[in-house]
Amino acid sequence: MACLFPPRFSVRLTTKPELVTPKTPTPREKKPLSDIDDQASLRYHMPGLWFYENKESMVGKDPAKVIKEGLAKALVFFYPLAGRLTEGPNKKLIVDCNGEGVLFVTAEANIALHNLGDFIHSPCPYLKKLQYNVPGSHRITGCPLLLIQVTRFSCGGFALGVRFNHTMVDGYGIQLFLKAVCELAQGGSAPSVLPVWGREMLTAAAAEPNTPTTNHAVYGASDMRNNFKRLDIEWWGSILFNFEKLAAKPLFFFFPNILKPILLRSSFVFGPKEIQALKDQAAAQDFGPCTTFELISACLWKCRTIALQPNPNATVRVTFPTDIRRRSFAGLKFDPGYYGNAIIMLSAATTAKLLCERPITYAIELIREAKNKVSADYVKSVLDFLVINGRPRMSVMRNILVSDISRIGLEKIDFGWGDAIYAGSATAAYGATFLERPKSNSSTERSVLVPISLPHLSMLIFKREIKKMTKFN
């Protein structure tokens, strides 16, 4: 039976936060990050949670000890992650590979894992308990690049909280690192995929970047002038709270206490029936086959825009990080061990009126056109643009970022207790969402979980619109 309300749940730290250093000495050097890594939009610590059930064959083994041992071994190979970031000229981030280590915490919960029921998903109401925010550890420079907490439940299951500095790794990168921790914790002598730095490949020309060949309008604040509409939530937010600035702050993204009374956080599951309903709508327009990503992103973009009720003439966007590792570009060839950010932000835009009034295929077509922009020249243009413009952040207002992490394989991180029953971002952020795998069971194999954060009234409208768009016959 599903839990309707969160149970009484407390977590007690069993160790003080400590630094885990590489098990053997590592090179002492300084390594510049790439110009994709150090853009303002990635300068935050990303939280994630993994939940593992008890396993009979692992009785008597302490997951905290197993993970800590594997962590120390993995940091020998991924030694930059044990360093500290510094900032050079033009906000350039450089990692000082000093081997100071990463933060590690152990804790115990007062209940069994199954008592959390349906709260084992994103957004998880227990993020702060399962991922202790060590005071002073949230800065980008001069702080540990990883914070790991192992929380043991009374049943023998456990939760793994991982907070990583996003400038150092992307979703694939953290998966690669944690897989190495697993392999080394279980007796391996080296990771099956050796890490590769290679950040110079995604760095603009050292002497002088060229003029960008494309106008990357997604970077920079949205123009809210002359966009007034009486029920426009974002317009009022920009006037009353400087919402653009607040929503772009990492701590607001993931711990939004400042506007907690205003925002609701929820999640939506797109199962086979809901996805088929979206496919049927596209087929009714003679549009042809669509990917699940295109269907869900278009649906979210349209429903969220209706919910926020912007001025009809306002420009609205959907932005999606695109992994370029598997693409073949002249001069860009990624080693399987590349663990830095290999994501390019692509964006589709239109007016609120056209998006809201036209069928879902209109949004899908815009998303598809944006996806087709990627080329070696486009990547170079992004690098040049970021450097010339001081490494700006993306706009939050009039924009929804959709990041697909459902196919990375985060749930396959196995420390000996099997696959995680849930692995994901663990929270809902205003202006951004993730396509994730739901808590595992037989009925969710082909489903997609989407965490959403919106003002109260907007959330009510959003739920209504989602229900209308995914209604199946």
PDB file of C-alpha atoms in Angstrom, residues 139-260:
ATOM      1  CA  ARG A 139      31.229  27.280  -2.607  1.00  0.00           C
ATOM      2  CA  ILE A 140      32.538  26.534  -6.082  1.00  0.00           C
ATOM      3  CA  THR A 141      36.166  27.445  -5.400  1.00  0.00           C
ATOM      4  CA  GLY A 142      38.254  26.322  -2.450  1.00  0.00           C
ATOM      5  CA  CYS A 143      35.816  23.565  -1.383  1.00  0.00           C
ATOM      6  CA  PRO A 144      35.646  19.771  -1.780  1.00  0.00           C
ATOM      7  CA  LEU A 145      34.290  18.769  -5.169  1.00  0.00           C
ATOM      8  CA  LEU A 146      32.276  15.827  -3.847  1.00  0.00           C
ATOM      9  CA  LEU A 147      30.186  15.254  -0.720  1.00  0.00           C
ATOM     10  CA  ILE A 148      29.075  11.664  -0.107  1.00  0.00           C
ATOM     11  CA  GLN A 149      26.734  10.428   2.642  1.00  0.00           C
ATOM     12  CA  VAL A 150      25.854   6.805   3.355  1.00  0.00           C
ATOM     13  CA  THR A 151      22.690   6.433   5.458  1.00  0.00           C
ATOM     14  CA  ARG A 152      21.918   2.963   6.829  1.00  0.00           C
ATOM     15  CA  PHE A 153      18.277   1.976   7.407  1.00  0.00           C
ATOM     16  CA  SER A 154      17.149  -0.389  10.160  1.00  0.00           C
ATOM     17  CA  CYS A 155      16.354  -3.112   7.604  1.00  0.00           C
ATOM     18  CA  GLY A 156      19.873  -3.293   6.201  1.00  0.00           C
ATOM     19  CA  GLY A 157      19.115  -1.169   3.162  1.00  0.00           C
ATOM     20  CA  PHE A 158      20.845   2.147   2.670  1.00  0.00           C
ATOM     21  CA  ALA A 159      20.769   5.450   0.811  1.00  0.00           C
ATOM     22  CA  LEU A 160      23.718   7.010  -0.948  1.00  0.00           C
ATOM     23  CA  GLY A 161      23.659  10.788  -1.238  1.00  0.00           C
ATOM     24  CA  VAL A 162      26.140  12.260  -3.705  1.00  0.00           C
ATOM     25  CA  ARG A 163      26.573  15.994  -4.212  1.00  0.00           C
ATOM     26  CA  PHE A 164      29.021  16.857  -6.980  1.00  0.00           C
ATOM     27  CA  ASN A 165      30.440  20.073  -8.360  1.00  0.00           C
ATOM     28  CA  HIS A 166      28.848  20.156 -11.813  1.00  0.00           C
ATOM     29  CA  THR A 167      31.783  22.025 -13.369  1.00  0.00           C
ATOM     30  CA  MET A 168      33.910  18.887 -12.909  1.00  0.00           C
ATOM     31  CA  VAL A 169      31.551  16.206 -14.209  1.00  0.00           C
ATOM     32  CA  ASP A 170      28.234  15.775 -15.981  1.00  0.00           C
ATOM     33  CA  GLY A 171      25.749  12.935 -15.522  1.00  0.00           C
ATOM     34  CA  TYR A 172      27.821  10.493 -17.568  1.00  0.00           C
ATOM     35  CA  GLY A 173      30.951  11.568 -15.701  1.00  0.00           C
ATOM     36  CA  ILE A 174      29.567  10.949 -12.221  1.00  0.00           C
ATOM     37  CA  GLN A 175      28.204   7.595 -13.392  1.00  0.00           C
ATOM     38  CA  LEU A 176      31.690   6.697 -14.671  1.00  0.00           C
ATOM     39  CA  PHE A 177      33.282   7.688 -11.369  1.00  0.00           C
ATOM     40  CA  LEU A 178      30.766   5.821  -9.183  1.00  0.00           C
ATOM     41  CA  LYS A 179      31.094   2.732 -11.373  1.00  0.00           C
ATOM     42  CA  ALA A 180      34.844   2.859 -10.716  1.00  0.00           C
ATOM     43  CA  VAL A 181      34.144   3.107  -6.961  1.00  0.00           C
ATOM     44  CA  CYS A 182      31.981  -0.041  -7.255  1.00  0.00           C
ATOM     45  CA  GLU A 183      34.565  -2.005  -9.203  1.00  0.00           C
ATOM     46  CA  LEU A 184      37.453  -1.101  -6.921  1.00  0.00           C
ATOM     47  CA  ALA A 185      35.402  -1.658  -3.767  1.00  0.00           C
ATOM     48  CA  GLN A 186      34.753  -5.228  -4.939  1.00  0.00           C
ATOM     49  CA  GLY A 187      38.392  -6.096  -5.541  1.00  0.00           C
ATOM     50  CA  GLY A 188      39.229  -4.628  -8.927  1.00  0.00           C
ATOM     51  CA  SER A 189      42.747  -3.331  -9.490  1.00  0.00           C
ATOM     52  CA  ALA A 190      41.669  -0.614 -11.927  1.00  0.00           C
ATOM     53  CA  PRO A 191      38.417   0.776 -13.387  1.00  0.00           C
ATOM     54  CA  SER A 192      37.159  -1.059 -16.457  1.00  0.00           C
ATOM     55  CA  VAL A 193      37.043   2.362 -18.177  1.00  0.00           C
ATOM     56  CA  LEU A 194      40.092   4.458 -17.339  1.00  0.00           C
ATOM     57  CA  PRO A 195      39.376   8.181 -16.862  1.00  0.00           C
ATOM     58  CA  VAL A 196      40.651  10.708 -19.411  1.00  0.00           C
ATOM     59  CA  TRP A 197      41.042  14.466 -18.768  1.00  0.00           C
ATOM     60  CA  GLY A 198      41.149  15.876 -22.320  1.00  0.00           C
ATOM     61  CA  ARG A 199      39.469  19.194 -21.441  1.00  0.00           C
ATOM     62  CA  GLU A 200      41.550  21.149 -23.982  1.00  0.00           C
ATOM     63  CA  MET A 201      39.346  19.620 -26.697  1.00  0.00           C
ATOM     64  CA  LEU A 202      36.430  21.804 -25.521  1.00  0.00           C
ATOM     65  CA  THR A 203      38.389  25.002 -25.025  1.00  0.00           C
ATOM     66  CA  ALA A 204      38.233  28.079 -27.263  1.00  0.00           C
ATOM     67  CA  ALA A 205      41.335  29.179 -29.166  1.00  0.00           C
ATOM     68  CA  ALA A 206      43.859  30.269 -26.522  1.00  0.00           C
ATOM     69  CA  ALA A 207      45.043  33.393 -28.305  1.00  0.00           C
ATOM     70  CA  GLU A 208      41.742  35.021 -29.218  1.00  0.00           C
ATOM     71  CA  PRO A 209      38.318  33.426 -29.645  1.00  0.00           C
ATOM     72  CA  ASN A 210      36.566  34.034 -32.940  1.00  0.00           C
ATOM     73  CA  THR A 211      33.293  35.869 -33.309  1.00  0.00           C
ATOM     74  CA  PRO A 212      30.538  33.306 -32.684  1.00  0.00           C
ATOM     75  CA  THR A 213      28.774  32.152 -35.828  1.00  0.00           C
ATOM     76  CA  THR A 214      25.427  31.841 -33.994  1.00  0.00           C
ATOM     77  CA  ASN A 215      23.471  34.086 -31.658  1.00  0.00           C
ATOM     78  CA  HIS A 216      23.105  31.936 -28.534  1.00  0.00           C
ATOM     79  CA  ALA A 217      20.126  33.795 -27.121  1.00  0.00           C
ATOM     80  CA  VAL A 218      19.461  31.268 -24.353  1.00  0.00           C
ATOM     81  CA  TYR A 219      22.366  32.752 -22.401  1.00  0.00           C
ATOM     82  CA  GLY A 220      21.461  35.925 -20.580  1.00  0.00           C
ATOM     83  CA  ALA A 221      18.354  37.204 -18.830  1.00  0.00           C
ATOM     84  CA  SER A 222      15.009  37.323 -20.629  1.00  0.00           C
ATOM     85  CA  ASP A 223      13.625  40.717 -21.567  1.00  0.00           C
ATOM     86  CA  MET A 224      10.544  41.157 -19.412  1.00  0.00           C
ATOM     87  CA  ARG A 225       9.768  44.703 -20.583  1.00  0.00           C
ATOM     88  CA  ASN A 226       6.443  45.343 -22.285  1.00  0.00           C
ATOM     89  CA  ASN A 227       5.385  41.802 -21.432  1.00  0.00           C
ATOM     90  CA  PHE A 228       2.918  42.639 -18.685  1.00  0.00           C
ATOM     91  CA  LYS A 229      -0.167  40.496 -18.278  1.00  0.00           C
ATOM     92  CA  ARG A 230      -2.291  40.568 -15.153  1.00  0.00           C
ATOM     93  CA  LEU A 231      -1.856  36.873 -14.258  1.00  0.00           C
ATOM     94  CA  ASP A 232       1.690  36.498 -15.585  1.00  0.00           C
ATOM     95  CA  ILE A 233       3.415  34.768 -12.628  1.00  0.00           C
ATOM     96  CA  GLU A 234       6.953  35.248 -13.931  1.00  0.00           C
ATOM     97  CA  TRP A 235       6.449  38.924 -14.723  1.00  0.00           C
ATOM     98  CA  TRP A 236       5.269  39.567 -11.158  1.00  0.00           C
ATOM     99  CA  GLY A 237       8.128  37.454  -9.860  1.00  0.00           C
ATOM    100  CA  SER A 238      10.646  39.550 -11.755  1.00  0.00           C
ATOM    101  CA  ILE A 239       9.184  42.731 -10.257  1.00  0.00           C
ATOM    102  CA  LEU A 240       8.667  41.599  -6.650  1.00  0.00           C
ATOM    103  CA  PHE A 241      11.516  39.138  -6.068  1.00  0.00           C
ATOM    104  CA  ASN A 242      14.056  39.611  -8.893  1.00  0.00           C
ATOM    105  CA  PHE A 243      13.062  36.048  -9.708  1.00  0.00           C
ATOM    106  CA  GLU A 244      15.560  35.660 -12.551  1.00  0.00           C
ATOM    107  CA  LYS A 245      18.461  36.185 -10.158  1.00  0.00           C
ATOM    108  CA  LEU A 246      16.966  34.118  -7.324  1.00  0.00           C
ATOM    109  CA  ALA A 247      15.976  31.142  -9.444  1.00  0.00           C
ATOM    110  CA  ALA A 248      19.440  30.930 -10.994  1.00  0.00           C
ATOM    111  CA  LYS A 249      21.140  30.543  -7.614  1.00  0.00           C
ATOM    112  CA  PRO A 250      22.196  26.931  -6.970  1.00  0.00           C
ATOM    113  CA  LEU A 251      20.985  26.923  -3.368  1.00  0.00           C
ATOM    114  CA  PHE A 252      17.605  28.216  -4.506  1.00  0.00           C
ATOM    115  CA  PHE A 253      17.481  25.545  -7.203  1.00  0.00           C
ATOM    116  CA  PHE A 254      17.829  22.722  -4.746  1.00  0.00           C
ATOM    117  CA  PHE A 255      16.978  24.169  -1.327  1.00  0.00           C
ATOM    118  CA  PRO A 256      14.401  26.878  -2.192  1.00  0.00           C
ATOM    119  CA  ASN A 257      13.713  28.128   1.347  1.00  0.00           C
ATOM    120  CA  ILE A 258      13.506  31.758   0.214  1.00  0.00           C
ATOM    121  CA  LEU A 259      10.320  31.202  -1.757  1.00  0.00           C
ATOM    122  CA  LYS A 260       9.171  27.946  -0.161  1.00  0.00           C
TER     123      LYS A 260
END
